[in-house]
């Protein structure tokens, strides 16, 4: 058994566990923001671990290059999607504002109102 086999044997189940726990959190968490967190962070980490484990078995950089692209696009799209869905839910009033500890949007709204009054 080579070192790549051992690394792969550790990374693949760990990535699968992260992904499974993220899916479980998306089902079990009570509100949208918690579910978004569970759907993006552990899923992304799980996928990156799985892709790294598969890259160790690829044999060459040319074979692993598409995996790097998949990882890049996952890191690019998951946070943007979560931010977009969270922002849309916030504007729609779906999110319970009582559970938010820091609300930066209120500060931004007050800044906009102050700048309108000055104009």
Short mmCIF file of C-alpha atoms in Angstrom, two decimals:
data_model
loop_
_atom_site.label_atom_id
_atom_site.label_comp_id
_atom_site.label_asym_id
_atom_site.label_seq_id
_atom_site.Cartn_x
_atom_site.Cartn_y
_atom_site.Cartn_z
CA UNK A 1 0.00 0.00 0.00
CA UNK A 2 1.49 3.32 -1.06
CA UNK A 3 1.37 6.67 0.74
CA UNK A 4 -1.13 7.96 -1.84
CA UNK A 5 -3.44 5.05 -1.01
CA UNK A 6 -3.28 5.83 2.71
CA UNK A 7 -3.93 9.53 2.13
CA UNK A 8 -6.85 8.70 -0.16
CA UNK A 9 -8.22 6.22 2.38
CA UNK A 10 -8.31 9.03 4.93
CA UNK A 11 -9.53 11.87 2.71
CA UNK A 12 -12.42 10.14 0.93
CA UNK A 13 -14.32 8.96 4.03
CA UNK A 14 -13.61 12.24 5.82
CA UNK A 15 -14.99 14.20 2.87
CA UNK A 16 -18.01 11.94 2.71
CA UNK A 17 -18.60 12.46 6.42
CA UNK A 18 -18.44 16.25 6.06
CA UNK A 19 -20.88 16.12 3.16
CA UNK A 20 -23.25 13.80 5.03
CA UNK A 21 -23.19 16.00 8.13
CA UNK A 22 -23.85 19.07 5.97
CA UNK A 23 -26.85 17.35 4.40
CA UNK A 24 -28.12 16.32 7.82
CA UNK A 25 -27.72 19.88 9.07
CA UNK A 26 -29.61 21.23 6.07
CA UNK A 27 -32.48 18.93 6.99
CA UNK A 28 -32.41 19.41 10.75
CA UNK A 29 -31.55 23.06 11.37
CA UNK A 30 -34.54 25.26 12.22
CA UNK A 31 -34.06 28.39 10.11
CA UNK A 32 -32.90 29.42 6.68
CA UNK A 33 -29.59 30.97 7.72
CA UNK A 34 -28.52 27.87 9.64
CA UNK A 35 -29.52 25.69 6.72
CA UNK A 36 -27.55 27.86 4.30
CA UNK A 37 -24.53 27.51 6.53
CA UNK A 38 -24.92 23.73 6.64
CA UNK A 39 -25.47 23.53 2.90
CA UNK A 40 -22.35 25.51 1.99
CA UNK A 41 -19.52 25.16 4.47
CA UNK A 42 -19.38 21.42 5.25
CA UNK A 43 -20.44 20.52 1.72
CA UNK A 44 -17.61 22.58 0.27
CA UNK A 45 -15.05 21.17 2.69
CA UNK A 46 -16.33 17.65 2.02
CA UNK A 47 -16.07 18.08 -1.73
CA UNK A 48 -12.57 19.54 -1.46
CA UNK A 49 -11.44 16.60 0.66
CA UNK A 50 -12.93 14.13 -1.81
CA UNK A 51 -11.35 15.91 -4.77
CA UNK A 52 -7.97 15.92 -3.02
CA UNK A 53 -8.28 12.21 -2.32
CA UNK A 54 -9.16 11.50 -5.93
CA UNK A 55 -6.27 13.72 -7.12
CA UNK A 56 -3.82 11.51 -5.23
CA UNK A 57 -5.06 8.58 -7.29
CA UNK A 58 -5.06 10.45 -10.61
CA UNK A 59 -1.45 9.61 -11.35
CA UNK A 60 -0.50 12.79 -13.20
CA UNK A 61 -1.14 16.50 -13.04
CA UNK A 62 -2.93 16.39 -16.40
CA UNK A 63 -5.42 13.93 -14.95
CA UNK A 64 -5.90 16.00 -11.79
CA UNK A 65 -6.27 19.37 -13.55
CA UNK A 66 -10.06 19.07 -14.05
CA UNK A 67 -10.39 18.40 -10.32
CA UNK A 68 -8.69 21.72 -9.63
CA UNK A 69 -11.25 23.45 -11.83
CA UNK A 70 -14.11 21.76 -9.99
CA UNK A 71 -12.63 22.89 -6.66
CA UNK A 72 -12.17 26.44 -7.94
CA UNK A 73 -15.74 26.74 -9.17
CA UNK A 74 -17.09 25.22 -5.96
CA UNK A 75 -15.17 27.78 -3.90
CA UNK A 76 -16.40 30.53 -6.21
CA UNK A 77 -20.09 29.64 -6.47
CA UNK A 78 -21.08 28.26 -3.05
CA UNK A 79 -20.52 31.47 -1.04
CA UNK A 80 -22.02 33.65 -3.76
CA UNK A 81 -25.12 31.47 -3.93
CA UNK A 82 -25.53 31.43 -0.14
CA UNK A 83 -25.10 35.22 0.00
CA UNK A 84 -27.63 35.73 -2.78
CA UNK A 85 -30.23 33.42 -1.24
CA UNK A 86 -29.68 34.91 2.23
CA UNK A 87 -29.98 38.47 0.90
CA UNK A 88 -33.15 37.66 -1.01
CA UNK A 89 -34.67 36.02 2.06
CA UNK A 90 -33.69 39.04 4.17
CA UNK A 91 -35.30 41.48 1.76
CA UNK A 92 -38.41 39.30 1.53
CA UNK A 93 -38.74 39.35 5.32
CA UNK A 94 -38.49 35.58 5.69
CA UNK A 95 -35.67 35.72 8.26
CA UNK A 96 -36.49 36.25 11.94
CA UNK A 97 -34.49 39.36 12.77
CA UNK A 98 -34.65 38.51 16.48
CA UNK A 99 -32.11 35.70 16.08
CA UNK A 100 -29.54 37.98 14.41
CA UNK A 101 -26.87 39.20 16.82
CA UNK A 102 -25.17 41.66 14.45
CA UNK A 103 -27.21 43.41 11.79
CA UNK A 104 -24.90 45.31 9.44
CA UNK A 105 -27.73 46.04 7.04
CA UNK A 106 -29.40 48.39 9.52
CA UNK A 107 -26.20 50.42 9.79
CA UNK A 108 -26.02 50.58 6.00
CA UNK A 109 -29.66 51.66 5.77
CA UNK A 110 -29.10 54.44 8.31
CA UNK A 111 -26.02 55.63 6.39
CA UNK A 112 -28.06 55.81 3.19
CA UNK A 113 -30.82 57.76 4.93
CA UNK A 114 -28.28 60.23 6.36
CA UNK A 115 -26.69 60.78 2.96
CA UNK A 116 -30.15 61.40 1.44
CA UNK A 117 -30.93 63.99 4.08
CA UNK A 118 -27.63 65.77 3.40
CA UNK A 119 -28.42 66.00 -0.34
#
